[in-house]
Amino acid sequence: MQKPSIRMFSKSNKVFPYIFLAVLAIFTVLLGTSIGTVYVPFSTIIHIITANIIPSVPADAIDSMYENIVWNIRLPRVLLSGLVGASLAISGAAFQGLLRNPLADPYTLGVSSGASVGAVITIFFGLTLPLLGPFTLPVFSILASFITIFIVLYFAQRIDRAMRVETIILTGVIFSSFLGALISLMIALTGDELRQIIGWLLGSVSMRGWDHIKIIIPFFLVGSILLTLHAKELNAMSFGEEQAKHLGVNVERKKMSILIAGSILTGAAVAVSGTIGFVGLVIPHFVRILWGPNHVHLLPLSAIAGGSFLILADLVSRMIIAPSELPIGVITALIGAPVFAVILIQRRKKLGGEKGS
Amino acid sequence: MIEVKNVSGGYHNAEILKDISFQVEKGELFGVIGPNGSGKTTLLKTVSRILDVKQGEITIKERPISDYTAKEFAQLVAVLPQNTAQTFSYTVKETVSLGRYAHQRGLFQTMSEKDEAMIQGVMKQTGVEGYQDVPIDSLSGGERQRVFLAQALAQDPEVLLLDEPTNHLDIAYQKELLDVLKIWTKEKDLTVISIFHDLNLAGLYCDRLLLLQDGKKEICDQANEVLKRERIQTVYGAEIEAHPHPKVAKTQMMLVPRFFGRQRNNIITKDLLKITEEKITLQTEAPLRTMSSGVTGAGVGWHNTFVNRHVDRNYHCTDHKNEMKNYLIDHGFHPNDTVGMMTAVRLSDVAHQFREGEGFSALIVVTAATGNAVDASMGQERTIPYKPGTINIWVLINGQLSEEAFIQSMMTATEAKTAAVKELGILDIETNTQATGTSTDSILIGASQQGKMLTYGGTATPLGQLVGKGVYQCMKKALENYFNWRNN
């Protein structure tokens, strides 16, 4: 249970969390860009960014090596992790509200695995649809994640009409395993594309350039705006679908929109960076503890916090065994899995005598 | 307001409701009752559009419910379900604010001043405005129930549907909630349909009741018409007694537990009677159902101790009830279990009889004197303060008496008493006419409520004959004893 005192203190000022997280986000972007084999001072980074965005700012004084490191290598990587983190966190928050399940996130629900299968199929068969071009991979990922979430929810409902938290998670785990096996099968059958698939699967934001940012940005914008517009419905649905219906929510339609938006965000994130687990679980959980469960604020705050979190996680994954890199998913799982366990224990305690629902 | 016409429906794999029809008028408090699994919740979910109507039609304000959009319907109908999921700890105010969802327009659905005023208003009405910033999961069950009631009311509905709203509430909250609902139906013309588990609450508060059995309508009528002993007994399959509420013109249902212990038809025996100069007492192993006048334990009740106490003829006490109570306590009796009477008569003059009828028996005990004999027919004004009773009659019966048998036994005993008084030629001193009794008589009819069922106690029935004859003979004997003593 959340301590009322923590909430009280921060409730009085609803602007504070936004300012706090915005400052944190800017700081992490600068930090992520600054640290590496070559250290780049903050001031230089700011200069390079402004010079690249605003043509009137003179770029003469900038070292071309710095320029190359910051603008072509580190900044796109940092921004991409930010966007991926934001996508995963906001979709996690939405899935949790929709399913009334604090343990739901794209990873535990099996949606990430679904998106991976979509992506692997695209690579395996070397698919490129004429109209979609570079968007073929994300579009297939999104479609696959959308299909997966529906199959998972359908099965969970068949097992247990009340759709208990544990049932959904268990169904997600089973599907993840199954989809993981599919991926392994495809890898085993692959010849030349093997390295590409493995590299992608590890879940990384390294060696991604501006191209990847261009791929994820439209999906990120559509998905997160769509979710933010459904904040009130998510509030209503976290009291149960029947109660939401009583309150006047068109549950079927709104639920579909939210699932589509969540799948778009997850699919796009997986398409550019592979499966990165637990971001969608950990971030909304902490945002809720600090600033309450109201989705009007929870969704945007989770997005900003999730972005910052993944930038830091990426930084750690680069630093910890430098000069080689850890997959970023290792860092998020190291943090996320224990948090998952803690939430599970808290829920069990809270339910104690009550009926498990 | 609401019309349900030949509705069948339920869950997709099980049809639960079968051909149900009823109407609810505007401003009515309408109750739905029935045993577990009879379809109460299914009916409520069908009316609230959670479940589909498979056959038939439900209209609200002459419009089929399926014609309303989700928001239109929520502006018209609010629901207070039995349980609501609480995964995240929203504050009370956030929870109540969701009630305004159906009234909000536009892309961002911001709250207007009207919404804010409405939210504050309903929080005040339900008494939760004090903790609007508190997370709901830190509230007690009763408080949480009120938060969700506030949420439903924030919808500003014309119809409120409740599924066992008094569940989890203690009796004070139950009364408070139902009182408030009743007031709203009267003052705001709110139409309320509520499921009740508790038949007595349903009977007390509802204008009309719908009784369901196996998904079918058993009856839909005025509460007192629906709550008939035989009907409830058949539908619920439990032994029940109906009893009028002491303050309100409504029927209350009483459960009859199965186990009574050993059935006995000789709880009352002659040997139990103990007579001393000071008091006549009788204590039974099991309590008797009693109807009596007297100082303590008067009215209708259950008692196992009966005391007729001798007091001085000049006994005078402003609070004789309390004095009697203390007397009983001092002598080791429980005032709550005791029917206590007083008399100035010499207790050795008592007359008693144990009479046996067919399958039942009665012990009759009479103490009598005629110092203040009165002719009831003269209606003479008298200014006597409380004086210890002069003719005290106990009729204790081994048998089961109906309510009417109690009253008839009382009539029979009184008539027998009057006959004896007249026969002995006792006069009312003030009017100089034949007396019918004395001005301070008391009577007790007690029955073991075990053994033979005695439905009637009129003078022509076996019970009436036994009581009449017994009281008459005891009266004569007691008065003879009294005269003998007075004349010596």
PDB file of N, CA and C in Angstrom, chain B residues 155-223:
ATOM      1  N   GLN B 155     -23.083  11.091 -10.944  1.00  0.00           N
ATOM      2  CA  GLN B 155     -23.603  10.937 -12.297  1.00  0.00           C
ATOM      3  C   GLN B 155     -24.925  11.686 -12.459  1.00  0.00           C
ATOM      4  N   ASP B 156     -25.469  12.155 -11.344  1.00  0.00           N
ATOM      5  CA  ASP B 156     -26.735  12.877 -11.354  1.00  0.00           C
ATOM      6  C   ASP B 156     -27.819  12.049 -12.054  1.00  0.00           C
ATOM      7  N   PRO B 157     -27.991  10.803 -11.619  1.00  0.00           N
ATOM      8  CA  PRO B 157     -28.877   9.905 -12.356  1.00  0.00           C
ATOM      9  C   PRO B 157     -30.344  10.087 -11.957  1.00  0.00           C
ATOM     10  N   GLU B 158     -31.214   9.561 -12.789  1.00  0.00           N
ATOM     11  CA  GLU B 158     -32.633   9.513 -12.417  1.00  0.00           C
ATOM     12  C   GLU B 158     -32.972   8.153 -11.834  1.00  0.00           C
ATOM     13  N   VAL B 159     -32.138   7.170 -12.172  1.00  0.00           N
ATOM     14  CA  VAL B 159     -32.358   5.818 -11.671  1.00  0.00           C
ATOM     15  C   VAL B 159     -31.077   5.343 -10.996  1.00  0.00           C
ATOM     16  N   LEU B 160     -31.228   4.751  -9.825  1.00  0.00           N
ATOM     17  CA  LEU B 160     -30.074   4.213  -9.115  1.00  0.00           C
ATOM     18  C   LEU B 160     -30.304   2.721  -8.902  1.00  0.00           C
ATOM     19  N   LEU B 161     -29.352   1.909  -9.346  1.00  0.00           N
ATOM     20  CA  LEU B 161     -29.466   0.461  -9.167  1.00  0.00           C
ATOM     21  C   LEU B 161     -28.436   0.028  -8.136  1.00  0.00           C
ATOM     22  N   LEU B 162     -28.876  -0.740  -7.150  1.00  0.00           N
ATOM     23  CA  LEU B 162     -27.957  -1.150  -6.084  1.00  0.00           C
ATOM     24  C   LEU B 162     -27.998  -2.653  -5.911  1.00  0.00           C
ATOM     25  N   ASP B 163     -26.819  -3.256  -5.765  1.00  0.00           N
ATOM     26  CA  ASP B 163     -26.738  -4.693  -5.537  1.00  0.00           C
ATOM     27  C   ASP B 163     -26.336  -4.925  -4.091  1.00  0.00           C
ATOM     28  N   GLU B 164     -27.285  -5.302  -3.300  1.00  0.00           N
ATOM     29  CA  GLU B 164     -27.056  -5.523  -1.863  1.00  0.00           C
ATOM     30  C   GLU B 164     -26.231  -4.412  -1.223  1.00  0.00           C
ATOM     31  N   PRO B 165     -26.785  -3.223  -1.192  1.00  0.00           N
ATOM     32  CA  PRO B 165     -26.002  -2.076  -0.715  1.00  0.00           C
ATOM     33  C   PRO B 165     -25.643  -2.177   0.759  1.00  0.00           C
ATOM     34  N   THR B 166     -26.356  -2.990   1.523  1.00  0.00           N
ATOM     35  CA  THR B 166     -26.093  -3.023   2.961  1.00  0.00           C
ATOM     36  C   THR B 166     -25.094  -4.116   3.339  1.00  0.00           C
ATOM     37  N   ASN B 167     -24.652  -4.872   2.331  1.00  0.00           N
ATOM     38  CA  ASN B 167     -23.628  -5.869   2.564  1.00  0.00           C
ATOM     39  C   ASN B 167     -22.404  -5.211   3.206  1.00  0.00           C
ATOM     40  N   HIS B 168     -21.772  -5.842   4.125  1.00  0.00           N
ATOM     41  CA  HIS B 168     -20.563  -5.338   4.801  1.00  0.00           C
ATOM     42  C   HIS B 168     -20.838  -4.133   5.702  1.00  0.00           C
ATOM     43  N   LEU B 169     -22.057  -3.671   5.818  1.00  0.00           N
ATOM     44  CA  LEU B 169     -22.296  -2.498   6.667  1.00  0.00           C
ATOM     45  C   LEU B 169     -22.869  -2.952   8.013  1.00  0.00           C
ATOM     46  N   ASP B 170     -22.485  -2.261   9.078  1.00  0.00           N
ATOM     47  CA  ASP B 170     -23.111  -2.591  10.354  1.00  0.00           C
ATOM     48  C   ASP B 170     -24.513  -1.970  10.385  1.00  0.00           C
ATOM     49  N   ILE B 171     -25.318  -2.347  11.379  1.00  0.00           N
ATOM     50  CA  ILE B 171     -26.736  -1.982  11.298  1.00  0.00           C
ATOM     51  C   ILE B 171     -26.972  -0.479  11.303  1.00  0.00           C
ATOM     52  N   ALA B 172     -26.074   0.279  11.958  1.00  0.00           N
ATOM     53  CA  ALA B 172     -26.275   1.727  11.973  1.00  0.00           C
ATOM     54  C   ALA B 172     -26.113   2.295  10.557  1.00  0.00           C
ATOM     55  N   TYR B 173     -25.075   1.814   9.825  1.00  0.00           N
ATOM     56  CA  TYR B 173     -24.855   2.281   8.450  1.00  0.00           C
ATOM     57  C   TYR B 173     -25.966   1.789   7.527  1.00  0.00           C
ATOM     58  N   GLN B 174     -26.431   0.552   7.783  1.00  0.00           N
ATOM     59  CA  GLN B 174     -27.527   0.032   6.955  1.00  0.00           C
ATOM     60  C   GLN B 174     -28.719   0.963   7.026  1.00  0.00           C
ATOM     61  N   LYS B 175     -29.057   1.329   8.262  1.00  0.00           N
ATOM     62  CA  LYS B 175     -30.222   2.185   8.471  1.00  0.00           C
ATOM     63  C   LYS B 175     -29.977   3.550   7.843  1.00  0.00           C
ATOM     64  N   GLU B 176     -28.770   4.084   8.066  1.00  0.00           N
ATOM     65  CA  GLU B 176     -28.438   5.407   7.548  1.00  0.00           C
ATOM     66  C   GLU B 176     -28.555   5.436   6.016  1.00  0.00           C
ATOM     67  N   LEU B 177     -27.963   4.419   5.378  1.00  0.00           N
ATOM     68  CA  LEU B 177     -27.971   4.366   3.918  1.00  0.00           C
ATOM     69  C   LEU B 177     -29.398   4.268   3.385  1.00  0.00           C
ATOM     70  N   LEU B 178     -30.176   3.368   3.977  1.00  0.00           N
ATOM     71  CA  LEU B 178     -31.522   3.155   3.455  1.00  0.00           C
ATOM     72  C   LEU B 178     -32.430   4.347   3.768  1.00  0.00           C
ATOM     73  N   ASP B 179     -32.220   4.952   4.929  1.00  0.00           N
ATOM     74  CA  ASP B 179     -32.990   6.171   5.245  1.00  0.00           C
ATOM     75  C   ASP B 179     -32.735   7.232   4.186  1.00  0.00           C
ATOM     76  N   VAL B 180     -31.440   7.407   3.854  1.00  0.00           N
ATOM     77  CA  VAL B 180     -31.078   8.427   2.871  1.00  0.00           C
ATOM     78  C   VAL B 180     -31.696   8.104   1.511  1.00  0.00           C
ATOM     79  N   LEU B 181     -31.617   6.841   1.109  1.00  0.00           N
ATOM     80  CA  LEU B 181     -32.199   6.457  -0.184  1.00  0.00           C
ATOM     81  C   LEU B 181     -33.694   6.744  -0.201  1.00  0.00           C
ATOM     82  N   LYS B 182     -34.338   6.427   0.901  1.00  0.00           N
ATOM     83  CA  LYS B 182     -35.787   6.642   0.995  1.00  0.00           C
ATOM     84  C   LYS B 182     -36.103   8.133   0.862  1.00  0.00           C
ATOM     85  N   ILE B 183     -35.291   8.950   1.527  1.00  0.00           N
ATOM     86  CA  ILE B 183     -35.525  10.397   1.466  1.00  0.00           C
ATOM     87  C   ILE B 183     -35.342  10.898   0.033  1.00  0.00           C
ATOM     88  N   TRP B 184     -34.289  10.388  -0.643  1.00  0.00           N
ATOM     89  CA  TRP B 184     -34.044  10.841  -2.018  1.00  0.00           C
ATOM     90  C   TRP B 184     -35.182  10.451  -2.958  1.00  0.00           C
ATOM     91  N   THR B 185     -35.745   9.258  -2.743  1.00  0.00           N
ATOM     92  CA  THR B 185     -36.858   8.881  -3.612  1.00  0.00           C
ATOM     93  C   THR B 185     -38.021   9.837  -3.408  1.00  0.00           C
ATOM     94  N   LYS B 186     -38.209  10.282  -2.166  1.00  0.00           N
ATOM     95  CA  LYS B 186     -39.341  11.177  -1.880  1.00  0.00           C
ATOM     96  C   LYS B 186     -39.039  12.593  -2.362  1.00  0.00           C
ATOM     97  N   GLU B 187     -37.833  13.089  -2.034  1.00  0.00           N
ATOM     98  CA  GLU B 187     -37.566  14.518  -2.287  1.00  0.00           C
ATOM     99  C   GLU B 187     -37.075  14.794  -3.692  1.00  0.00           C
ATOM    100  N   LYS B 188     -36.259  13.876  -4.240  1.00  0.00           N
ATOM    101  CA  LYS B 188     -35.671  14.164  -5.548  1.00  0.00           C
ATOM    102  C   LYS B 188     -36.273  13.327  -6.656  1.00  0.00           C
ATOM    103  N   ASP B 189     -37.290  12.530  -6.310  1.00  0.00           N
ATOM    104  CA  ASP B 189     -37.926  11.671  -7.299  1.00  0.00           C
ATOM    105  C   ASP B 189     -36.946  10.672  -7.913  1.00  0.00           C
ATOM    106  N   LEU B 190     -35.886  10.342  -7.154  1.00  0.00           N
ATOM    107  CA  LEU B 190     -34.938   9.339  -7.628  1.00  0.00           C
ATOM    108  C   LEU B 190     -35.636   7.980  -7.613  1.00  0.00           C
ATOM    109  N   THR B 191     -35.447   7.223  -8.675  1.00  0.00           N
ATOM    110  CA  THR B 191     -36.016   5.875  -8.726  1.00  0.00           C
ATOM    111  C   THR B 191     -34.922   4.897  -8.326  1.00  0.00           C
ATOM    112  N   VAL B 192     -35.212   4.053  -7.350  1.00  0.00           N
ATOM    113  CA  VAL B 192     -34.180   3.141  -6.851  1.00  0.00           C
ATOM    114  C   VAL B 192     -34.647   1.696  -7.009  1.00  0.00           C
ATOM    115  N   ILE B 193     -33.790   0.884  -7.623  1.00  0.00           N
ATOM    116  CA  ILE B 193     -34.032  -0.568  -7.637  1.00  0.00           C
ATOM    117  C   ILE B 193     -32.876  -1.184  -6.881  1.00  0.00           C
ATOM    118  N   SER B 194     -33.195  -1.960  -5.865  1.00  0.00           N
ATOM    119  CA  SER B 194     -32.121  -2.514  -5.044  1.00  0.00           C
ATOM    120  C   SER B 194     -32.357  -3.987  -4.770  1.00  0.00           C
ATOM    121  N   ILE B 195     -31.262  -4.743  -4.801  1.00  0.00           N
ATOM    122  CA  ILE B 195     -31.318  -6.149  -4.408  1.00  0.00           C
ATOM    123  C   ILE B 195     -31.145  -6.228  -2.899  1.00  0.00           C
ATOM    124  N   PHE B 196     -31.917  -7.059  -2.264  1.00  0.00           N
ATOM    125  CA  PHE B 196     -31.791  -7.236  -0.820  1.00  0.00           C
ATOM    126  C   PHE B 196     -31.605  -8.704  -0.491  1.00  0.00           C
ATOM    127  N   HIS B 197     -30.695  -8.958   0.435  1.00  0.00           N
ATOM    128  CA  HIS B 197     -30.574 -10.295   0.993  1.00  0.00           C
ATOM    129  C   HIS B 197     -31.459 -10.384   2.221  1.00  0.00           C
ATOM    130  N   ASP B 198     -31.534  -9.253   2.909  1.00  0.00           N
ATOM    131  CA  ASP B 198     -32.247  -9.194   4.174  1.00  0.00           C
ATOM    132  C   ASP B 198     -33.718  -8.855   3.903  1.00  0.00           C
ATOM    133  N   LEU B 199     -34.576  -9.843   4.090  1.00  0.00           N
ATOM    134  CA  LEU B 199     -35.999  -9.656   3.783  1.00  0.00           C
ATOM    135  C   LEU B 199     -36.617  -8.576   4.657  1.00  0.00           C
ATOM    136  N   ASN B 200     -36.144  -8.482   5.908  1.00  0.00           N
ATOM    137  CA  ASN B 200     -36.751  -7.513   6.804  1.00  0.00           C
ATOM    138  C   ASN B 200     -36.428  -6.088   6.395  1.00  0.00           C
ATOM    139  N   LEU B 201     -35.184  -5.844   5.963  1.00  0.00           N
ATOM    140  CA  LEU B 201     -34.836  -4.514   5.474  1.00  0.00           C
ATOM    141  C   LEU B 201     -35.634  -4.204   4.215  1.00  0.00           C
ATOM    142  N   ALA B 202     -35.741  -5.193   3.334  1.00  0.00           N
ATOM    143  CA  ALA B 202     -36.493  -5.000   2.097  1.00  0.00           C
ATOM    144  C   ALA B 202     -37.936  -4.640   2.429  1.00  0.00           C
ATOM    145  N   GLY B 203     -38.506  -5.373   3.356  1.00  0.00           N
ATOM    146  CA  GLY B 203     -39.894  -5.127   3.727  1.00  0.00           C
ATOM    147  C   GLY B 203     -40.096  -3.770   4.364  1.00  0.00           C
ATOM    148  N   LEU B 204     -39.111  -3.369   5.165  1.00  0.00           N
ATOM    149  CA  LEU B 204     -39.239  -2.103   5.885  1.00  0.00           C
ATOM    150  C   LEU B 204     -39.173  -0.899   4.957  1.00  0.00           C
ATOM    151  N   TYR B 205     -38.272  -0.947   3.969  1.00  0.00           N
ATOM    152  CA  TYR B 205     -37.980   0.260   3.203  1.00  0.00           C
ATOM    153  C   TYR B 205     -38.627   0.308   1.824  1.00  0.00           C
ATOM    154  N   CYS B 206     -38.938  -0.859   1.255  1.00  0.00           N
ATOM    155  CA  CYS B 206     -39.389  -0.834  -0.140  1.00  0.00           C
ATOM    156  C   CYS B 206     -40.884  -0.623  -0.243  1.00  0.00           C
ATOM    157  N   ASP B 207     -41.262   0.119  -1.293  1.00  0.00           N
ATOM    158  CA  ASP B 207     -42.680   0.272  -1.577  1.00  0.00           C
ATOM    159  C   ASP B 207     -43.219  -1.051  -2.098  1.00  0.00           C
ATOM    160  N   ARG B 208     -42.476  -1.578  -3.076  1.00  0.00           N
ATOM    161  CA  ARG B 208     -42.907  -2.843  -3.660  1.00  0.00           C
ATOM    162  C   ARG B 208     -41.712  -3.775  -3.767  1.00  0.00           C
ATOM    163  N   LEU B 209     -42.009  -5.066  -3.826  1.00  0.00           N
ATOM    164  CA  LEU B 209     -40.936  -6.055  -3.923  1.00  0.00           C
ATOM    165  C   LEU B 209     -41.189  -6.973  -5.104  1.00  0.00           C
ATOM    166  N   LEU B 210     -40.083  -7.395  -5.711  1.00  0.00           N
ATOM    167  CA  LEU B 210     -40.142  -8.425  -6.747  1.00  0.00           C
ATOM    168  C   LEU B 210     -39.450  -9.648  -6.175  1.00  0.00           C
ATOM    169  N   LEU B 211     -40.186 -10.745  -6.107  1.00  0.00           N
ATOM    170  CA  LEU B 211     -39.601 -11.977  -5.569  1.00  0.00           C
ATOM    171  C   LEU B 211     -39.283 -12.904  -6.733  1.00  0.00           C
ATOM    172  N   LEU B 212     -37.994 -13.288  -6.838  1.00  0.00           N
ATOM    173  CA  LEU B 212     -37.568 -14.163  -7.923  1.00  0.00           C
ATOM    174  C   LEU B 212     -37.309 -15.554  -7.387  1.00  0.00           C
ATOM    175  N   GLN B 213     -37.627 -16.533  -8.228  1.00  0.00           N
ATOM    176  CA  GLN B 213     -37.248 -17.908  -7.901  1.00  0.00           C
ATOM    177  C   GLN B 213     -36.862 -18.594  -9.198  1.00  0.00           C
ATOM    178  N   ASP B 214     -35.672 -19.174  -9.221  1.00  0.00           N
ATOM    179  CA  ASP B 214     -35.156 -19.867 -10.408  1.00  0.00           C
ATOM    180  C   ASP B 214     -35.292 -19.020 -11.668  1.00  0.00           C
ATOM    181  N   GLY B 215     -34.999 -17.737 -11.556  1.00  0.00           N
ATOM    182  CA  GLY B 215     -35.036 -16.872 -12.725  1.00  0.00           C
ATOM    183  C   GLY B 215     -36.421 -16.473 -13.176  1.00  0.00           C
ATOM    184  N   LYS B 216     -37.430 -16.881 -12.419  1.00  0.00           N
ATOM    185  CA  LYS B 216     -38.798 -16.508 -12.795  1.00  0.00           C
ATOM    186  C   LYS B 216     -39.405 -15.589 -11.747  1.00  0.00           C
ATOM    187  N   LYS B 217     -40.369 -14.804 -12.214  1.00  0.00           N
ATOM    188  CA  LYS B 217     -41.051 -13.912 -11.278  1.00  0.00           C
ATOM    189  C   LYS B 217     -42.019 -14.731 -10.449  1.00  0.00           C
ATOM    190  N   GLU B 218     -41.852 -14.694  -9.131  1.00  0.00           N
ATOM    191  CA  GLU B 218     -42.788 -15.395  -8.256  1.00  0.00           C
ATOM    192  C   GLU B 218     -43.968 -14.466  -7.991  1.00  0.00           C
ATOM    193  N   ILE B 219     -43.643 -13.240  -7.616  1.00  0.00           N
ATOM    194  CA  ILE B 219     -44.688 -12.251  -7.393  1.00  0.00           C
ATOM    195  C   ILE B 219     -44.035 -10.877  -7.392  1.00  0.00           C
ATOM    196  N   CYS B 220     -44.791  -9.869  -7.774  1.00  0.00           N
ATOM    197  CA  CYS B 220     -44.304  -8.499  -7.686  1.00  0.00           C
ATOM    198  C   CYS B 220     -45.458  -7.677  -7.139  1.00  0.00           C
ATOM    199  N   ASP B 221     -45.334  -7.252  -5.891  1.00  0.00           N
ATOM    200  CA  ASP B 221     -46.474  -6.592  -5.248  1.00  0.00           C
ATOM    201  C   ASP B 221     -46.005  -5.774  -4.048  1.00  0.00           C
ATOM    202  N   GLN B 222     -46.963  -5.222  -3.312  1.00  0.00           N
ATOM    203  CA  GLN B 222     -46.666  -4.497  -2.079  1.00  0.00           C
ATOM    204  C   GLN B 222     -45.849  -5.398  -1.141  1.00  0.00           C
ATOM    205  N   ALA B 223     -44.948  -4.774  -0.381  1.00  0.00           N
ATOM    206  CA  ALA B 223     -44.037  -5.553   0.467  1.00  0.00           C
ATOM    207  C   ALA B 223     -44.782  -6.534   1.376  1.00  0.00           C
TER     208      ALA B 223
END
